Short mmCIF file of C-alpha atoms in Angstrom, two decimals:
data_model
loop_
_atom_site.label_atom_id
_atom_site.label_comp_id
_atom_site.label_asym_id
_atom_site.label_seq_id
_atom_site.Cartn_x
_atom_site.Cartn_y
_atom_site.Cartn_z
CA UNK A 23 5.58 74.56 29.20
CA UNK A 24 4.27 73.63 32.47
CA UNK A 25 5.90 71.10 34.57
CA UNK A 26 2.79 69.58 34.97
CA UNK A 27 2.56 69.47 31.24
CA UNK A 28 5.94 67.98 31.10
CA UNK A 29 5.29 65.35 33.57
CA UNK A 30 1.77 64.43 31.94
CA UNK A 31 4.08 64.39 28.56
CA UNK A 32 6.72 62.21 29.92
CA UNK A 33 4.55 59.81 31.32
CA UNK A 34 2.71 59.51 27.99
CA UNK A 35 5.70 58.96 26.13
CA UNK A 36 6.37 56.00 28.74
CA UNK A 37 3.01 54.59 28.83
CA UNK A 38 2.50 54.67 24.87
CA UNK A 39 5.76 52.37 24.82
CA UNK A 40 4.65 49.99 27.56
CA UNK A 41 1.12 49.79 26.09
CA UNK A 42 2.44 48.59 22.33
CA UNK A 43 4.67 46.07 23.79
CA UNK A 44 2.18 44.72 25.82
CA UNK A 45 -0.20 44.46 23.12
CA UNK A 46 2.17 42.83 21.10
CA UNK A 47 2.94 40.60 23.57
CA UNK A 48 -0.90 39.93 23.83
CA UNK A 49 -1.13 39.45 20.22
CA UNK A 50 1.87 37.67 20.09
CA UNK A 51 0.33 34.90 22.78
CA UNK A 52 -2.62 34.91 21.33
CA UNK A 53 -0.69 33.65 18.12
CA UNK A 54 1.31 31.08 19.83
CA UNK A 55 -1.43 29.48 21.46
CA UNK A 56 -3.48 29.14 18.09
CA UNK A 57 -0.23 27.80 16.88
CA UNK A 58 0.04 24.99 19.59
CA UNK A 59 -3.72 24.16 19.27
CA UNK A 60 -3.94 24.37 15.64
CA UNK A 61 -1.09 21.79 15.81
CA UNK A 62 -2.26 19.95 18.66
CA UNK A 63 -5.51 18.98 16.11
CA UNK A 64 -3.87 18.42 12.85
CA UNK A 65 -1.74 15.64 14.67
CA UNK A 66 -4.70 13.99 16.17
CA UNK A 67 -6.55 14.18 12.71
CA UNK A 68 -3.20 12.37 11.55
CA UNK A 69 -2.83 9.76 13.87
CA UNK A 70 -6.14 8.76 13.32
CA UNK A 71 -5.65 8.88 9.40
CA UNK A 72 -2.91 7.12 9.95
CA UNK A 73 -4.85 4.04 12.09
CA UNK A 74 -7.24 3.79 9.36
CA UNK A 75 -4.77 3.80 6.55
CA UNK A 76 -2.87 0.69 8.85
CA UNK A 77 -6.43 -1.12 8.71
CA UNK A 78 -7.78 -0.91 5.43
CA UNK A 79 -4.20 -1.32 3.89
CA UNK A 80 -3.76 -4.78 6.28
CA UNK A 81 -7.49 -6.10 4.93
CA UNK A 82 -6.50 -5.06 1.42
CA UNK A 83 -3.40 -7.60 1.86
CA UNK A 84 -5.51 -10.26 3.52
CA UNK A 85 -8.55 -10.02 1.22
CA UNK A 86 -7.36 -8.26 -1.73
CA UNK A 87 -10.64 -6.74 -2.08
CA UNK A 88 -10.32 -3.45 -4.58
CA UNK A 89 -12.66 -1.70 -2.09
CA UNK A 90 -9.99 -1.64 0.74
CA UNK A 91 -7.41 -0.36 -1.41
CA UNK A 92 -9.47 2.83 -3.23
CA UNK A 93 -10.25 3.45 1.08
CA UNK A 94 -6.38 3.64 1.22
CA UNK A 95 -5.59 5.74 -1.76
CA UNK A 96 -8.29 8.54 -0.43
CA UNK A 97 -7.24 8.39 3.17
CA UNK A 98 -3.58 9.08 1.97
CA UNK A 99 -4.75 12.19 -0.08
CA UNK A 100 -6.99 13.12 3.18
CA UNK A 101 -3.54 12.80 4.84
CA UNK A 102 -1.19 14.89 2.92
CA UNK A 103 -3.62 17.27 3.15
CA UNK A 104 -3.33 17.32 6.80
CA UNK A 105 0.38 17.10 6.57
CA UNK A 106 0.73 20.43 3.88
CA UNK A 107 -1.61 22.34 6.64
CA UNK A 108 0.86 21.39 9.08
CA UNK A 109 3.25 22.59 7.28
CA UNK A 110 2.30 25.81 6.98
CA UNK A 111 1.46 26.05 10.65
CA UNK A 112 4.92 25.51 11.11
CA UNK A 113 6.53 27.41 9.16
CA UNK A 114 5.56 30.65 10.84
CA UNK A 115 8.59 31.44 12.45
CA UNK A 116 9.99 34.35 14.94
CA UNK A 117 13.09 35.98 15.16
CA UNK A 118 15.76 33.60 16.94
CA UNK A 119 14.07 30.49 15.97
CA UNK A 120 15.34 27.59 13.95
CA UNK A 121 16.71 28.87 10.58
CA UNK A 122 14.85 27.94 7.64
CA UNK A 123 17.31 25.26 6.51
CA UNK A 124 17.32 23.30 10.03
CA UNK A 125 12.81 23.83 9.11
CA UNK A 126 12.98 22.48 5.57
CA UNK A 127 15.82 19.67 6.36
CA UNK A 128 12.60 17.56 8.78
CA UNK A 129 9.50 18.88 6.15
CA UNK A 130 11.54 17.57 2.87
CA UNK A 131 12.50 14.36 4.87
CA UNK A 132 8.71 13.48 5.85
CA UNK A 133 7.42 14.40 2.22
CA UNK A 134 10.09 12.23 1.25
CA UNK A 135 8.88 9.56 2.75
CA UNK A 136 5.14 10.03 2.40
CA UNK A 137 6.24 10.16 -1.45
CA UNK A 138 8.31 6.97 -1.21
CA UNK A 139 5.62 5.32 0.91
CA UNK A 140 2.53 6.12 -1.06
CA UNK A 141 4.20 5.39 -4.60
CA UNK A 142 4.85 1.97 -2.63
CA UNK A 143 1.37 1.08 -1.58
CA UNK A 144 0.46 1.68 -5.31
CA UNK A 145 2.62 -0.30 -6.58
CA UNK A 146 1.41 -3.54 -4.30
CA UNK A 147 -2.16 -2.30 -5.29
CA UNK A 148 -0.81 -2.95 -9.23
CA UNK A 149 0.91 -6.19 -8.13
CA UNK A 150 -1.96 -7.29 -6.68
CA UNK A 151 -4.71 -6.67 -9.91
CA UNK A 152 -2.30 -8.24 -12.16
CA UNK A 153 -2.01 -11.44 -10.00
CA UNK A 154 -5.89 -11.17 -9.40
CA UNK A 155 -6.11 -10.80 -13.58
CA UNK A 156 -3.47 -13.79 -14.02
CA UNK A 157 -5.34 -15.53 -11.37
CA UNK A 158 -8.47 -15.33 -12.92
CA UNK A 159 -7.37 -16.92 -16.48
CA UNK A 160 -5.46 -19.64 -14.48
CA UNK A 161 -9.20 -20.83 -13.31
CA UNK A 162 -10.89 -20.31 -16.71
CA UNK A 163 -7.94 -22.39 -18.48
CA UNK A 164 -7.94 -24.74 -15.62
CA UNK A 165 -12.32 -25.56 -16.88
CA UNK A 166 -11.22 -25.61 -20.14
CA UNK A 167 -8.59 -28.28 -19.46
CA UNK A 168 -11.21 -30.17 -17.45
CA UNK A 169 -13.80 -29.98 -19.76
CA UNK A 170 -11.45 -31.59 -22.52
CA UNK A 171 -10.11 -34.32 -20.47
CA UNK A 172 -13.60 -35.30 -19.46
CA UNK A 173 -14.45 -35.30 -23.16
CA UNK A 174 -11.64 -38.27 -23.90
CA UNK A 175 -13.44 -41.10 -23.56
CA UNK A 176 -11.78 -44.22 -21.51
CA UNK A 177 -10.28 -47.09 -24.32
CA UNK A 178 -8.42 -49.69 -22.45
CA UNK A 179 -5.12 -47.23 -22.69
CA UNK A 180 -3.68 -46.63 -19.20
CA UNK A 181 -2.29 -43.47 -20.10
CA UNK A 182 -6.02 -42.02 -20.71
CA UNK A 183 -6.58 -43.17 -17.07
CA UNK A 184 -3.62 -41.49 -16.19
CA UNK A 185 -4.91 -38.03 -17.54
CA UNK A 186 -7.61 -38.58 -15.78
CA UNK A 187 -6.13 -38.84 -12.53
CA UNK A 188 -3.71 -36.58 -13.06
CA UNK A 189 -6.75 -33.89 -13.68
CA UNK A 190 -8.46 -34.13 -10.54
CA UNK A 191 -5.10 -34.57 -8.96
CA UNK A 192 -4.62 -30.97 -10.44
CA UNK A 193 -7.90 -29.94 -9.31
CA UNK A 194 -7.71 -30.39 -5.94
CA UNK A 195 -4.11 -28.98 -5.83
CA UNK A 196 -5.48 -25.86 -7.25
CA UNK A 197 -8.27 -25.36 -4.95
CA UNK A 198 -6.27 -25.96 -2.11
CA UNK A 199 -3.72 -23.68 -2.81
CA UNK A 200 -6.15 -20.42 -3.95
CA UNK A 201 -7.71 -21.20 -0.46
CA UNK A 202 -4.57 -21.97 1.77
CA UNK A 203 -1.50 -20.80 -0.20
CA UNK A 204 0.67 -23.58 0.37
CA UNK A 205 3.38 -23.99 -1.34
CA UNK A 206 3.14 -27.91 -1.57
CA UNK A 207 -0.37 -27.49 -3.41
CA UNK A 208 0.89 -25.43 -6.28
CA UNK A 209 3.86 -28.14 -6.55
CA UNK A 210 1.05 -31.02 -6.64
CA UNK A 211 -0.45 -28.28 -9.77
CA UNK A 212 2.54 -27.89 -11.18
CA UNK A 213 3.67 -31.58 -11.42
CA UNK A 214 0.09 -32.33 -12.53
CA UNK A 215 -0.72 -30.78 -15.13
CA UNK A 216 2.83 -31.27 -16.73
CA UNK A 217 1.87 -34.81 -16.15
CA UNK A 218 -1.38 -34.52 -18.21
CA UNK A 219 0.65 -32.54 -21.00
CA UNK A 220 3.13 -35.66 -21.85
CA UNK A 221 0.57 -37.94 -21.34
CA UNK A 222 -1.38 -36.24 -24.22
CA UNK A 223 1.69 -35.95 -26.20
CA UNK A 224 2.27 -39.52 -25.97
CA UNK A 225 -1.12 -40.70 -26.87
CA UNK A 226 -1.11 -38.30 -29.91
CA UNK A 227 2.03 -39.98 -31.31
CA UNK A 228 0.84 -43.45 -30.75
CA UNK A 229 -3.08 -42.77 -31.86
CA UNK A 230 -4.34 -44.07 -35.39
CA UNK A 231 -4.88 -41.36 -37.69
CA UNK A 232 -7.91 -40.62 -39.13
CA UNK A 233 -9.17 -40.92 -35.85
CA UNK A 234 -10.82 -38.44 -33.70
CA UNK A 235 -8.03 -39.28 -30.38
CA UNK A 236 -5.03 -37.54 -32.20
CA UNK A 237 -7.53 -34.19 -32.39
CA UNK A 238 -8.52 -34.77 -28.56
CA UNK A 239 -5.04 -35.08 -27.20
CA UNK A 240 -3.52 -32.32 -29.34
CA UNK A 241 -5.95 -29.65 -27.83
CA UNK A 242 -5.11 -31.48 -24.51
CA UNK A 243 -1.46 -31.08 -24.55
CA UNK A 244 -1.44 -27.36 -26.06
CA UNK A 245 -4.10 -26.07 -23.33
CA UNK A 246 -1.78 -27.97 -20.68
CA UNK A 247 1.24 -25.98 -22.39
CA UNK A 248 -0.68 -22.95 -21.84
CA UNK A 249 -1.67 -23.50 -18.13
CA UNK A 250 1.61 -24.41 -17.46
CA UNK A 251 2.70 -21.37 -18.92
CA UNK A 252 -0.13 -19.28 -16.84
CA UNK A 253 0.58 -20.90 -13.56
CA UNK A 254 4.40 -19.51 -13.81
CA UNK A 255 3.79 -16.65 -14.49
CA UNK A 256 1.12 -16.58 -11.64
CA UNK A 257 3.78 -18.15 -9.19
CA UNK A 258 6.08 -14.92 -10.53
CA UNK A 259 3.60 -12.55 -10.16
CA UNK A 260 2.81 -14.14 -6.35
CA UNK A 261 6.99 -13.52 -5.35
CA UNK A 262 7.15 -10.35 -6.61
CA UNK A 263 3.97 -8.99 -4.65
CA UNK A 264 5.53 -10.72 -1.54
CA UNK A 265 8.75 -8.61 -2.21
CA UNK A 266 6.71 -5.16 -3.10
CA UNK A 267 4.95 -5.80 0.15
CA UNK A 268 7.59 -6.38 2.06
CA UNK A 269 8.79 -2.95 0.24
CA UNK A 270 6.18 -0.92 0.94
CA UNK A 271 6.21 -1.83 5.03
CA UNK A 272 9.55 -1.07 4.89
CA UNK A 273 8.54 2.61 3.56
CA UNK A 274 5.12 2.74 5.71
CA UNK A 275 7.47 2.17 9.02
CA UNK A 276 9.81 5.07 7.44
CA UNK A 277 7.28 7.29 7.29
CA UNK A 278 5.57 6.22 10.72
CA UNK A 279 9.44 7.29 11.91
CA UNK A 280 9.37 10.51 10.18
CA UNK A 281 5.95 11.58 11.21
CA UNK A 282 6.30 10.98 14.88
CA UNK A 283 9.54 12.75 14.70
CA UNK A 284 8.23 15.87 13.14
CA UNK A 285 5.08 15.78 15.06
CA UNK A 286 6.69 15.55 18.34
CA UNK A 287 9.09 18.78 17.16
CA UNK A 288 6.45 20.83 16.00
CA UNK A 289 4.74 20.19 19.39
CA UNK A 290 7.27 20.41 21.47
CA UNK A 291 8.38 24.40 19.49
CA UNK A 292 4.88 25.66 20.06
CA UNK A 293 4.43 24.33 23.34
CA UNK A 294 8.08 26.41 23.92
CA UNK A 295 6.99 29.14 22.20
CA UNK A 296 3.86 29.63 24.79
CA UNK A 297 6.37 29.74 27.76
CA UNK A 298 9.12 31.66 26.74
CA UNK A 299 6.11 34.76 25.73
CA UNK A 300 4.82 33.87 29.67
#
């Protein structure tokens, strides 16, 4: 063989070498930076997710319109969407970065609490229908009531007076507290209609039979029973929500936490990643 053939040969067998790494290296960066961008999106997409979930979650609690809370349940399945993508963004790892234990330790964290957090929100939107639903029979029960005590006719008897008072004492205690929430309006209900409730009892027992006030008073008193009973269980229903609220912030700033963290990692390892193949 020629030594020009031998130095056209080795310089081939040098070149070839130098050409494959450097289109790795090219493919490789080409990689990374899809990497950082793709990731660079997805968390944008999230954070702005994440702002709408924050508004339509704080009208739900103010108005407790259903509307605002099926918004919230579909932006949180837009999100983990989002989050499962980012995921597998990054998850692509290269030889002599993080192992895949110190990986899954920050991805089973934030599903964790995207888990904890979204089983939370549900659970307010539950507490919140079945107060609506309680809600709504207070009112009915509460016309029924009225309509009855309107219906017993004034005789002289003070204690008929009484229930009459007493009713649009009630009333007024109940439509200022479904407007302002205050816990010195559901007392005034409370105290009220327990009120009304005796004073049927005690016109019952000292009514004339055969006469049509023993009738009036009896329905009185058991539909009073039955509000009262209503109205505890609404006043329940009302602590309870307060506590799964107060719950499901706690889990919402949790995940907030978590999702920042991991963001800021996963940005921060592709942005490294670019660099160290410059």
């Amino acid at each position: 063989m020629s030594f020009r053939n031998k130095l056209g040969l080795a310089f081939f067998s040098v070149l070839v070498p130098v050409m494959l790494v450097a289109l790795v290296s090219w493919w490789s960066m080409g990689v990374a930076l899809d990497r950082q961008e793709t990731v660079f999106k997805l968390s944008r997409e999230i954070e702005q997710l994440f702002f709408q979930i924050n508004t339509e979650e704080e009208q739900f609690a103010t108005t407790q319109n259903i509307r605002h809370s099926r918004s919230v349940s579909t932006l949180l399945e837009d999100l983990n969407v989002r989050i499962s993508r980012l995921f597998t963004y990054s998850a692509e790892k290269e030889p002599g970065h993080a192992s895949e234990d110190e990986h899954d330790q920050p991805v089973k964290k934030l599903q964790g609490a995207f888990i904890v957090y979204r089983q939370g929100f549900a659970d307010f939107s539950s507490q919140i229908l079945e107060m609506q639903t309680i809600e709504s029979r207070m009112i009915q029960e509460s016309v029924r009531l009225q309509t009855l005590s309107d219906n017993l006719l004034y005789n002289g008897d003070p204690k008929v007076l009484a229930i009459q008072q007493a009713k649009g004492q009630m009333l007024l205690g109940e439509k200022d507290y479904l407007l302002t929430q205050r816990a010195d309006s559901i007392q005034i209900v409370t105290e009220s209609v327990r009120q009304i409730r005796l004073l049927a009892e005690e016109i019952r027992m000292q009514s004339i039979e055969g006469t049509s006030m023993p009738l009036k008073v009896f329905r009185i008193a058991r539909l009073a029973a039955l509000y009262e009973q209503i109205l505890r269980k609404y006043i329940q229903e009302k602590a309870q929500a307060k506590e799964t609220m107060s719950r499901m912030r706690a889990s919402q700033e949790n995940f907030s936490h978590e999702l920042v963290q991991y963001i800021d990692h996963e940005l921060a390892s592709a942005q490294a990643n670019v660099r160290n193949l410059r």
